[in-house]
Short mmCIF file of C-alpha atoms and ligand atoms in Angstrom, two decimals:
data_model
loop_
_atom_site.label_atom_id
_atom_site.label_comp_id
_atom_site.label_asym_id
_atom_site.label_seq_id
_atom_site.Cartn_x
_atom_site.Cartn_y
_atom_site.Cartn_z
CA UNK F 139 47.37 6.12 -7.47
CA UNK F 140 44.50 3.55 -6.82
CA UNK F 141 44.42 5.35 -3.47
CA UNK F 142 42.80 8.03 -4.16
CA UNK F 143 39.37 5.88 -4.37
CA UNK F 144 37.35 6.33 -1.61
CA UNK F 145 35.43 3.28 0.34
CA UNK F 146 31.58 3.43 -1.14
CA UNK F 147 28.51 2.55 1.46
CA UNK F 148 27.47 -0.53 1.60
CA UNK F 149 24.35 -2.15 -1.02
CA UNK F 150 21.43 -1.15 1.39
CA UNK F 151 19.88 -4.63 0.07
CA UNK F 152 22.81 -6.72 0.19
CA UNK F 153 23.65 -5.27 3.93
CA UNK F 154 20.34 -6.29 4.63
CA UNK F 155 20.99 -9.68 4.22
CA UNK F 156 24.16 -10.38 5.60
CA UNK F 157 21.69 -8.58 8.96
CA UNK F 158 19.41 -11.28 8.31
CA UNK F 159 21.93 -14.01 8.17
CA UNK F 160 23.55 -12.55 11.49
CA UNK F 161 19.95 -12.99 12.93
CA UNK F 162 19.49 -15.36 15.78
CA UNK F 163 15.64 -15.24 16.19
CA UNK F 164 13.88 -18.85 14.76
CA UNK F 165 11.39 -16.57 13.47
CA UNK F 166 12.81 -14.08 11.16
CA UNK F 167 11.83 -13.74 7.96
CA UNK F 168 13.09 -12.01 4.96
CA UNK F 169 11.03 -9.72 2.76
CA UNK F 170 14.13 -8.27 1.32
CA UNK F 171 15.54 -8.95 -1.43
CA UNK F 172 13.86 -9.70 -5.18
CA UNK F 173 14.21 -13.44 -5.72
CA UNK F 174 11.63 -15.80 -5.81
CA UNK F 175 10.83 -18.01 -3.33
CA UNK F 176 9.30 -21.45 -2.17
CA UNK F 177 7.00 -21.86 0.84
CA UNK F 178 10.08 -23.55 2.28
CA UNK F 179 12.18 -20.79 1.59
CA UNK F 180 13.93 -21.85 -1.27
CA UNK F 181 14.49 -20.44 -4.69
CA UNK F 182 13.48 -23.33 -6.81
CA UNK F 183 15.26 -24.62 -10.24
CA UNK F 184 12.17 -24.79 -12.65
CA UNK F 185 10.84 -28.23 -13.83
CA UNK F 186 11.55 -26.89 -17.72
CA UNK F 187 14.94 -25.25 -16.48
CA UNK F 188 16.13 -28.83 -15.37
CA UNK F 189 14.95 -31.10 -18.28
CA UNK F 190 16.28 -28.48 -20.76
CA UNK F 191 19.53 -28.52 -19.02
CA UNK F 192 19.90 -32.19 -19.49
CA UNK F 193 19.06 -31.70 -23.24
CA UNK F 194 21.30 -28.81 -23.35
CA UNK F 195 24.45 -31.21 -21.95
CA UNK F 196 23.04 -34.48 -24.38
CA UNK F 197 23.76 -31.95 -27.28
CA UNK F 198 27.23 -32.23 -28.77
CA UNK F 199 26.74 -29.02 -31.21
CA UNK F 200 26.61 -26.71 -28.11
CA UNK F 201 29.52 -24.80 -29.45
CA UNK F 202 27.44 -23.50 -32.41
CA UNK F 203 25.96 -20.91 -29.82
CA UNK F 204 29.04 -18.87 -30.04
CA UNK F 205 27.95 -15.84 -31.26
CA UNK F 206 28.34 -11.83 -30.81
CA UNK F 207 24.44 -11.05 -30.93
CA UNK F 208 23.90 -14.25 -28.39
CA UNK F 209 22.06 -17.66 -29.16
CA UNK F 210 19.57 -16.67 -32.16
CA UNK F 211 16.44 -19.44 -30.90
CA UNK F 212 16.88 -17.49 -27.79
CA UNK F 213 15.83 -14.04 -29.56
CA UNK F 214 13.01 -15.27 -31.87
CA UNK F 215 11.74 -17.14 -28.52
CA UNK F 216 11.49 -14.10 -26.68
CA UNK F 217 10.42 -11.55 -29.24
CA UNK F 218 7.46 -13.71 -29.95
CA UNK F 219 6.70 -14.13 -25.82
CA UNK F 220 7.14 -10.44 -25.64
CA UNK F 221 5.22 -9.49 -28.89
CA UNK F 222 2.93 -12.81 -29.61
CA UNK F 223 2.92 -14.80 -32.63
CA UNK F 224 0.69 -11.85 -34.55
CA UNK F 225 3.44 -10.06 -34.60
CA UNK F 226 5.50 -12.16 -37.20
CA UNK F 227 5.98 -9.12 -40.07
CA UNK F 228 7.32 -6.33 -37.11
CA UNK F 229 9.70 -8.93 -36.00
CA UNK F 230 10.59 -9.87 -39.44
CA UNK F 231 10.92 -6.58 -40.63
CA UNK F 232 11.60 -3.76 -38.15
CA UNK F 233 12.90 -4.83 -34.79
CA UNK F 234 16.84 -5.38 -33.52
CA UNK F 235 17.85 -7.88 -30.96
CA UNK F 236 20.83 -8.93 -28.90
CA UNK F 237 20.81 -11.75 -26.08
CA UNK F 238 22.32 -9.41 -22.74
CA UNK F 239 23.97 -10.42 -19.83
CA UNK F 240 20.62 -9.88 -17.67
CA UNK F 241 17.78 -7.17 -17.56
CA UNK F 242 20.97 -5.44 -16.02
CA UNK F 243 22.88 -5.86 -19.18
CA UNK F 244 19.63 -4.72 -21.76
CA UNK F 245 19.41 -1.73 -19.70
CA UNK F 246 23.02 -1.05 -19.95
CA UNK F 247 23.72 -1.14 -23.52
CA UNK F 248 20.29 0.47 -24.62
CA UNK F 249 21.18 3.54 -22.79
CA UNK F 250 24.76 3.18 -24.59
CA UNK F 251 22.69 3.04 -27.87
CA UNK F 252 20.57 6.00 -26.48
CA UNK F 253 23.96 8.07 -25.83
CA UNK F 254 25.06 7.37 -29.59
CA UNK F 255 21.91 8.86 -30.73
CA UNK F 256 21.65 11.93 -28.67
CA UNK F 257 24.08 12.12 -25.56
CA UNK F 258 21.90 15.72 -24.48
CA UNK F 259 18.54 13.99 -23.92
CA UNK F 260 16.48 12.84 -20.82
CA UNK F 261 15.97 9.93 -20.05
CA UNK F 262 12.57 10.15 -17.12
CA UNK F 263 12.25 7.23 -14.73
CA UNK F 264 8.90 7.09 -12.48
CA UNK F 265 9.17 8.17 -8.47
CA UNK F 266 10.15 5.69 -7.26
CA UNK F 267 11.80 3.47 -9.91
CA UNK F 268 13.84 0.34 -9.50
CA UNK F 269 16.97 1.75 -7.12
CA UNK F 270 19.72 0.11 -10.03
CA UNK F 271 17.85 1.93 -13.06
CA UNK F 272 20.08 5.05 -12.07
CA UNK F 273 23.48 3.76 -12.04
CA UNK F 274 22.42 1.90 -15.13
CA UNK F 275 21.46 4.55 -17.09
CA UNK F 276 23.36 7.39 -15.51
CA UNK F 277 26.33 5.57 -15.66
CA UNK F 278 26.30 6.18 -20.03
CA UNK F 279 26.19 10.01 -19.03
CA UNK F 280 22.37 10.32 -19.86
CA UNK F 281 20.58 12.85 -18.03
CA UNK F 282 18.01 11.67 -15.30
CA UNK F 283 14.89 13.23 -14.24
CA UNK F 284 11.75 11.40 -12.45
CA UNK F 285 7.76 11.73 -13.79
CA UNK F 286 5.59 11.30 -10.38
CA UNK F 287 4.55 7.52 -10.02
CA UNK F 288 3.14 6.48 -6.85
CA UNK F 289 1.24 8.09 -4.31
CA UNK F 290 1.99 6.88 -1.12
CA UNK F 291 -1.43 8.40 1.07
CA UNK F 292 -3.54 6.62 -2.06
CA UNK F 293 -1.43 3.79 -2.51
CA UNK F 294 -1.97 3.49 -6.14
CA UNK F 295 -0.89 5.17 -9.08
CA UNK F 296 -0.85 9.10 -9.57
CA UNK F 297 -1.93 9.10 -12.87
CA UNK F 298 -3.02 12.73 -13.81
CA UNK F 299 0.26 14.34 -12.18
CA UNK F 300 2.25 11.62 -14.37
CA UNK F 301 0.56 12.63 -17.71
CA UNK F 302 0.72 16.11 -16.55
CA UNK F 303 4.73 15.90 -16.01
CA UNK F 304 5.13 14.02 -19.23
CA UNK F 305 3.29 16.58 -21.22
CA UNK F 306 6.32 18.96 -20.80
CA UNK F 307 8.74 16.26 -21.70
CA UNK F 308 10.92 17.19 -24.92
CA UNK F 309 10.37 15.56 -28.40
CA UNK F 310 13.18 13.01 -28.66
CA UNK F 311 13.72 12.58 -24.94
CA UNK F 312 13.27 8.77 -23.41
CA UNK F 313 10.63 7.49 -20.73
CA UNK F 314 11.32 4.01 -19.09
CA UNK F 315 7.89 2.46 -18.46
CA UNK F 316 7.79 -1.07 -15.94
CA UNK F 317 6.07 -2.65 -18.40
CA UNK F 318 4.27 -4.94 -15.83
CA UNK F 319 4.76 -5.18 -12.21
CA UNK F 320 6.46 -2.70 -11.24
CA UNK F 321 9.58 -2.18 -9.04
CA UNK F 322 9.25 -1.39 -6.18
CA UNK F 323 5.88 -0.31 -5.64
CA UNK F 324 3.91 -3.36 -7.46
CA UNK F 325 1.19 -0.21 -8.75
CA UNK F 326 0.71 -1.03 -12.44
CA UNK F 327 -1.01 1.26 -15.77
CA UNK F 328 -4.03 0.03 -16.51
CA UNK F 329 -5.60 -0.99 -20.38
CA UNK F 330 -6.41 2.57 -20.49
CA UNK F 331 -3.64 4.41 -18.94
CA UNK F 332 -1.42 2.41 -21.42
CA UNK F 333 -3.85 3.79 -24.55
CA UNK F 334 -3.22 7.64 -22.87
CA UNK F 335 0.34 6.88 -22.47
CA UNK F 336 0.55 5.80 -25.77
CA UNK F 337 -1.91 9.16 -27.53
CA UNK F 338 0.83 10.84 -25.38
CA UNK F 339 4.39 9.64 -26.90
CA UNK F 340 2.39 10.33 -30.44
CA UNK F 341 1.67 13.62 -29.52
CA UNK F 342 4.95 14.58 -27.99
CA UNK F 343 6.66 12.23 -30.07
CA UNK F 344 9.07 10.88 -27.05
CA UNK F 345 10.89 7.60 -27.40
CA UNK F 346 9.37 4.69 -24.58
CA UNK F 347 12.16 2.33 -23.13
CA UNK F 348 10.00 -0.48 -21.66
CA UNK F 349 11.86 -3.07 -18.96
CA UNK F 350 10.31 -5.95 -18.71
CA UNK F 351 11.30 -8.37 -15.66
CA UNK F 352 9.09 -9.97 -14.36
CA UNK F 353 6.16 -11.15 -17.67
CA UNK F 354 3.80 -13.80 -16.13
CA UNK F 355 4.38 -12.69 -12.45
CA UNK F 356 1.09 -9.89 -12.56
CA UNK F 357 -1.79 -11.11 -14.74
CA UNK F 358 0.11 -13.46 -16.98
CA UNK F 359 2.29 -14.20 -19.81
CA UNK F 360 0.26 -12.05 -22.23
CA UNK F 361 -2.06 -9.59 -20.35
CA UNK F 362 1.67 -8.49 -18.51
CA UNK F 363 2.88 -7.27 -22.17
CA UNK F 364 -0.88 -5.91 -23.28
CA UNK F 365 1.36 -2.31 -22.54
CA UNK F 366 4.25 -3.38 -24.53
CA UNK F 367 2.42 -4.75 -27.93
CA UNK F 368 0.12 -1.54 -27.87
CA UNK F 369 3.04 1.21 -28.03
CA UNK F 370 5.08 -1.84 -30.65
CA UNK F 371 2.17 -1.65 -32.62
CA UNK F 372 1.52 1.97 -33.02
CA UNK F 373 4.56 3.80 -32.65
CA UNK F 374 7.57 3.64 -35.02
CA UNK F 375 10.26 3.27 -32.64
CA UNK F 376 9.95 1.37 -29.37
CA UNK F 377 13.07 0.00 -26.87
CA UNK F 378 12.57 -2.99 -24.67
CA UNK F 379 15.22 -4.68 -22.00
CA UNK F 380 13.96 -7.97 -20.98
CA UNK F 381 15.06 -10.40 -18.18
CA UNK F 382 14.63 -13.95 -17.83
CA UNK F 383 15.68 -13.86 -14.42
CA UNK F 384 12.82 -13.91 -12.22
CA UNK F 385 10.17 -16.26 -14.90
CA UNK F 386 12.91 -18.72 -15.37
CA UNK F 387 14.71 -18.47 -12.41
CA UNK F 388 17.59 -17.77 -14.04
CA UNK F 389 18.82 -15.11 -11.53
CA UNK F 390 22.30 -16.46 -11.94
CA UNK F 391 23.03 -17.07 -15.56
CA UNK F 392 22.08 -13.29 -16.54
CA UNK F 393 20.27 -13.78 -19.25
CA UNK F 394 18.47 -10.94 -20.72
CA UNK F 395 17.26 -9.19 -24.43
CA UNK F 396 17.91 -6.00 -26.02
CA UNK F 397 15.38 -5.29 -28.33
CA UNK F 398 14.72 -1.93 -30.73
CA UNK F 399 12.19 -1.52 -32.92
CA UNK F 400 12.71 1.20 -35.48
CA UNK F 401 11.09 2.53 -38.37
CA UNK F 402 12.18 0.69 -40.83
CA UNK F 403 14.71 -2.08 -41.96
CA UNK F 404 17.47 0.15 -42.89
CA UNK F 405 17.28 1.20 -39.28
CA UNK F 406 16.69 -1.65 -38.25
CA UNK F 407 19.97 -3.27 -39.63
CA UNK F 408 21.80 0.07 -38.59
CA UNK F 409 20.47 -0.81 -34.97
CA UNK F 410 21.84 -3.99 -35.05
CA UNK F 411 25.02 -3.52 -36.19
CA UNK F 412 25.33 -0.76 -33.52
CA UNK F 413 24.25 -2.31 -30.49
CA UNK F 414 26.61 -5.83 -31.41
CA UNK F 415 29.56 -2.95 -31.70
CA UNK F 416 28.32 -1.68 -28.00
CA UNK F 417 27.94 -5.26 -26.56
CA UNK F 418 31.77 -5.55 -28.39
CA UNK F 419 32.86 -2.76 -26.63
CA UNK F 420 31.60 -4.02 -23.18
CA UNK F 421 31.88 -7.67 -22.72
CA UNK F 422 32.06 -9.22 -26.55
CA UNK F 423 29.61 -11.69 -26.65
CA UNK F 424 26.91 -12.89 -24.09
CA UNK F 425 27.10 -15.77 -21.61
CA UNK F 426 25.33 -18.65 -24.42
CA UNK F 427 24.14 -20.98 -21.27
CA UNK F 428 21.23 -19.50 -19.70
CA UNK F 429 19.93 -18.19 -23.19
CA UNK F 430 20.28 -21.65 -24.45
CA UNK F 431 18.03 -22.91 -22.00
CA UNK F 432 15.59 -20.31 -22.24
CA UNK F 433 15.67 -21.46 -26.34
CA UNK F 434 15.36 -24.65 -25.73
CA UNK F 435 12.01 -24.38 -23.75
CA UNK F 436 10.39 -21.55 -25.45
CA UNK F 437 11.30 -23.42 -28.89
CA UNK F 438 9.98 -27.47 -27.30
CA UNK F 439 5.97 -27.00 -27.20
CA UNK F 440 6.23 -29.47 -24.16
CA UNK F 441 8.66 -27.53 -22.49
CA UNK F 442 7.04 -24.60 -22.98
CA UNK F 443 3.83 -25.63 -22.03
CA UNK F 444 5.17 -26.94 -18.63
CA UNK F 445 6.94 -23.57 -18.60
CA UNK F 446 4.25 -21.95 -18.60
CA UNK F 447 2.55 -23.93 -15.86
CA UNK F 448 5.37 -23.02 -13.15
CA UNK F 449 4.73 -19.30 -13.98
CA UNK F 450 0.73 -19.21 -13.35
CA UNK F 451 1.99 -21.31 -10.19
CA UNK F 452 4.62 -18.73 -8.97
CA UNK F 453 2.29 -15.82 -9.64
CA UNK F 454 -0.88 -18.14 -8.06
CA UNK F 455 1.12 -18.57 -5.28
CA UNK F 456 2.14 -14.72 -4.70
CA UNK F 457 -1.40 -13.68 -5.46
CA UNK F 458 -2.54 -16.52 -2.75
CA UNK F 459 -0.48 -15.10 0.27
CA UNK F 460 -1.14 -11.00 -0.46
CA UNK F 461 -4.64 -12.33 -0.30
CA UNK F 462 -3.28 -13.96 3.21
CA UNK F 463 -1.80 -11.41 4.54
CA UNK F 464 -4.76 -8.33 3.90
CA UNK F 465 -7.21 -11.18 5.75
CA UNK F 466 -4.92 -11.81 8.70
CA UNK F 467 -4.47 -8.26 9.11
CA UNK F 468 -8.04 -7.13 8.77
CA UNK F 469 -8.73 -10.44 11.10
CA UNK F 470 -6.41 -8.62 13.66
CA UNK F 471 -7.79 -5.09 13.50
CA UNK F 472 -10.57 -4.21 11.25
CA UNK F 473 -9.88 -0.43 11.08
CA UNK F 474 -6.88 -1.35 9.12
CA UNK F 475 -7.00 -1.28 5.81
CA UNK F 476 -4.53 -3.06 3.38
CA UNK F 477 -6.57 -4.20 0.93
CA UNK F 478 -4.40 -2.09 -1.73
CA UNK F 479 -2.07 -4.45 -1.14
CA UNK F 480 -4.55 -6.68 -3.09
CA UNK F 481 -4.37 -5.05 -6.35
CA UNK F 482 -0.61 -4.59 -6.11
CA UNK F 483 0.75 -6.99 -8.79
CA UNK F 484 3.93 -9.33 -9.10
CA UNK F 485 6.60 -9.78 -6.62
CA UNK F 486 6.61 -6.76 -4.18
CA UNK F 487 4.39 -4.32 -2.84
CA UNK F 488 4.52 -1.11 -1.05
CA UNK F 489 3.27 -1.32 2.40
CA UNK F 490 3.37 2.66 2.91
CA UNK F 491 4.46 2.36 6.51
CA UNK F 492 7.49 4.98 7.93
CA UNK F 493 10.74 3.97 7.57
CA UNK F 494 11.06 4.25 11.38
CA UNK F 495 7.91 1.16 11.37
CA UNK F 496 10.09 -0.85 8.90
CA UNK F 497 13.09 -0.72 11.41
CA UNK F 498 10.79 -1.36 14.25
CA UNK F 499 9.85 -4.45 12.38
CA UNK F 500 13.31 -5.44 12.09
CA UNK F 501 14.34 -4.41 15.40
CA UNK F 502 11.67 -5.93 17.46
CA UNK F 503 10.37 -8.64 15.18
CA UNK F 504 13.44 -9.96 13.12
CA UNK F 505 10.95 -9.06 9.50
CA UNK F 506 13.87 -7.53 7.14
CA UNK F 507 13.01 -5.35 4.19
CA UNK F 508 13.79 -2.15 2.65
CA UNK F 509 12.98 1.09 4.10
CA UNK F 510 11.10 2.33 1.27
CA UNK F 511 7.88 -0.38 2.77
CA UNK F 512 8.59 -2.42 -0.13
CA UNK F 513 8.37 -6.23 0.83
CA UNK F 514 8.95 -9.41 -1.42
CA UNK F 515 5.54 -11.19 -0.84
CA UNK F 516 7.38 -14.52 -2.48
CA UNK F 517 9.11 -14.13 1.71
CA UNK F 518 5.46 -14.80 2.78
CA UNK F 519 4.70 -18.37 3.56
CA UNK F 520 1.67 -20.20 4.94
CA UNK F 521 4.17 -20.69 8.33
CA UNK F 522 5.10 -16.97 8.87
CA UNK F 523 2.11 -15.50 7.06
CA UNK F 524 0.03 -15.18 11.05
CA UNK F 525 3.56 -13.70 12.40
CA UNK F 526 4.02 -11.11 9.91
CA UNK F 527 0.58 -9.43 10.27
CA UNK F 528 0.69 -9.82 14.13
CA UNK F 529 3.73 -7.70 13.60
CA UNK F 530 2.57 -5.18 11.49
CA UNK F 531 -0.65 -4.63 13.24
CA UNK F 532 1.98 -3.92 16.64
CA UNK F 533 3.66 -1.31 14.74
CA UNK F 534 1.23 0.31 13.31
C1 LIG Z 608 12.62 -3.61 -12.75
C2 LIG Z 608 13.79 -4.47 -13.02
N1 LIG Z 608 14.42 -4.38 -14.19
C3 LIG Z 608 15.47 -5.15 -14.50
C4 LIG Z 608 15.97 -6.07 -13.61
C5 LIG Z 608 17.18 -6.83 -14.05
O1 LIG Z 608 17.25 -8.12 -13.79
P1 LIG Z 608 18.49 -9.06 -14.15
O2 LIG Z 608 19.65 -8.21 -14.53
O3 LIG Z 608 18.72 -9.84 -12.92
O4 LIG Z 608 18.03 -9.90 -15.27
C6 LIG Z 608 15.35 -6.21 -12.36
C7 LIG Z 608 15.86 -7.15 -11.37
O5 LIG Z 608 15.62 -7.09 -10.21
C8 LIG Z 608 14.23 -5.39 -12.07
O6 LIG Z 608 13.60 -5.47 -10.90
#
């Protein structure tokens, strides 16, 4: 019977790497896939990761994490990172909160707890969203349909066409917002497109689902959630999946937040007992390590503030070689113009160039990334930084 299963297509990312790997030229790089990255090439264990793991294994009541909503310094940590310490009464008061196995996981079990509520409505996703939103959320059953996003000739947001599509969306139906860098195109709302988006989910009265993966990689810790606390603070129900993947570099121990804010605390406790029954359903109980980590150094003021630190020097460092990269080009051939490329934010950007240039790159210069243009600029280094642009200005 298992037969009848068909053989899927490869990951288009993950094939990309095992292409890269295969590689024999000394100077390919990879712009592939979304993991931060050292100018050697390396995807570094944080300072803060390392000193709270050694406090972690010194700690001889490490069994007391054992629990279904996950380890409960983890959750206040992160809903005061994600909401700020003003926001002491909403926590308190209004909001539910699971540890998840990953943004991944968050994503997953929200849309669960968005099928319980209503299995008819919408969920809308920007054009282009992050490719593993769709099986994520479509996988519950939820409807999918896309609000325009990014224009490729302008290479920024298209924000009228957005607020135009969203005015027709129905009362009760979902919109996932990248609450700060967004995947894949690094184009991000501004402080005033977040106060339209949030007059518009008033007037229309639909529900925003904010992911959150990658706070501190854009403008910082706080400006990346300015989005976030705005629609928290004047909306009555608000859904956030949050990872700790990429600002902890905890890729591997999927550690992630669920978090609902409803009306009120009998919702509230409804909510929570709800989404613990999903999580039940799926996996039972969270991995505790990685969220014990993250409470350890969000809950140590020292830890925290040399957290802290290695974020502004991950997103320094990004915002240091995009820099790079627009000068080497424009060094190379003045009449092109990248500098969009410049107010791109986070981890990747949107290039804009054909598919057919992105496989020329790979073809004839060993530079992997996805078809779509985007690029990982943590891939960029101070070494390959000269090679890349001499590449790009070839193609183009
Ligand atoms: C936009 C977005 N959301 C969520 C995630 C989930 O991350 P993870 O499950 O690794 O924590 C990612 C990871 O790449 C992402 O890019």
């Amino acid at each position: 019977m298992l037969e009848v299963l068909p053989q899927l297509p490869a990951d288009p990312i993950l094939g990309l790497s095992a292409a890269f790997k295969q590689d024999t030229n000394p100077k390919k790089v990879d712009l592939g896939v979304g993991v931060y990255k050292d100018e050697q090439g390396r995807t570094p264990i944080l300072n803060a990761v390392a000193k709270a793991q050694k406090i972690l294994l010194a700690n001889e009541d490490s069994k007391t994490y054992i629990s279904p909503q996950g380890v409960q310094g983890f959750i206040d940590g992160m809903l005061e990172l994600l909401l700020g310490k003003g926001h002491k009464t909403l926590i308190e008061q209004r909001i539910a909160a699971v540890q998840a196995p990953g943004g991944c996981g968050a994503l997953r079990i929200l849309s669960e707890l968005l099928k319980r509520c209503n299995g008819d409505l919408t969920v809308w996703v920007s054009d282009p969203t992050w490719a593993n939103h769709i099986p994520l959320i479509g996988s519950t059953g939820l409807k999918i349909e896309t609000y325009p996003y990014f224009d490729r000739e302008k290479a920024g947001v298209k924000f009228d066409e957005m607020m135009e599509c969203l005015q027709h969306v129905k009362k009760g139906d979902v919109v996932l917002l990248h609450g700060c860098c967004h995947n894949p195109t690094g184009a991000d709302l501004s402080r005033e497109q977040w106060h339209a988006v949030l007059e518009l989910a008033q007037k229309k009265e639909f529900l925003p689902f904010l992911d959150i993966a990658y706070q501190g990689f854009g403008d910082g810790v706080e400006d990346d959630v300015y989005g976030l606390r705005l629609l928290a603070d004047n909306l009555p129900e608000v859904i956030v999946a949050a990872s700790c993947s990429k600002n902890f570099g905890l890729y591997r121990e999927r550690v992630g937040l669920a978090a609902m804010i409803g009306a009120n605390s009998k919702v509230r406790d409804a909510l929570q007992t709800q989404i613990q029954a999903i999580a039940r359903g799926i996996y039972s109980m969270p991995p505790s390590y990685g969220g014990a980590l993250v409470d350890i150094i969000l809950n140590s003021q020292e830890l925290r503030q040399e957290w802290l630190g290695e974020v502004d020097a991950m997103r320094d460092r990004m915002k240091t070689l995009r820099r790079l990269l627009v000068n080497k080009i424009r060094e190379k051939d003045a009449s092109l113009d990248f500098k969009f490329v410049n107010q791109q934010k986070g981890m990747f950007s949107y290039l804009c160039i054909s598919p057919e240039q992105v496989r020329k790159m790979r073809s004839d210069y060993a530079i992997y990334f996805v078809d779509s243009s985007r690029v990982n600029i943590a891939g960029i280094s101070h070494q390959n930084v000269d090679y890349i642009a001499e590449a790009l200005v070839a193609v183009l």
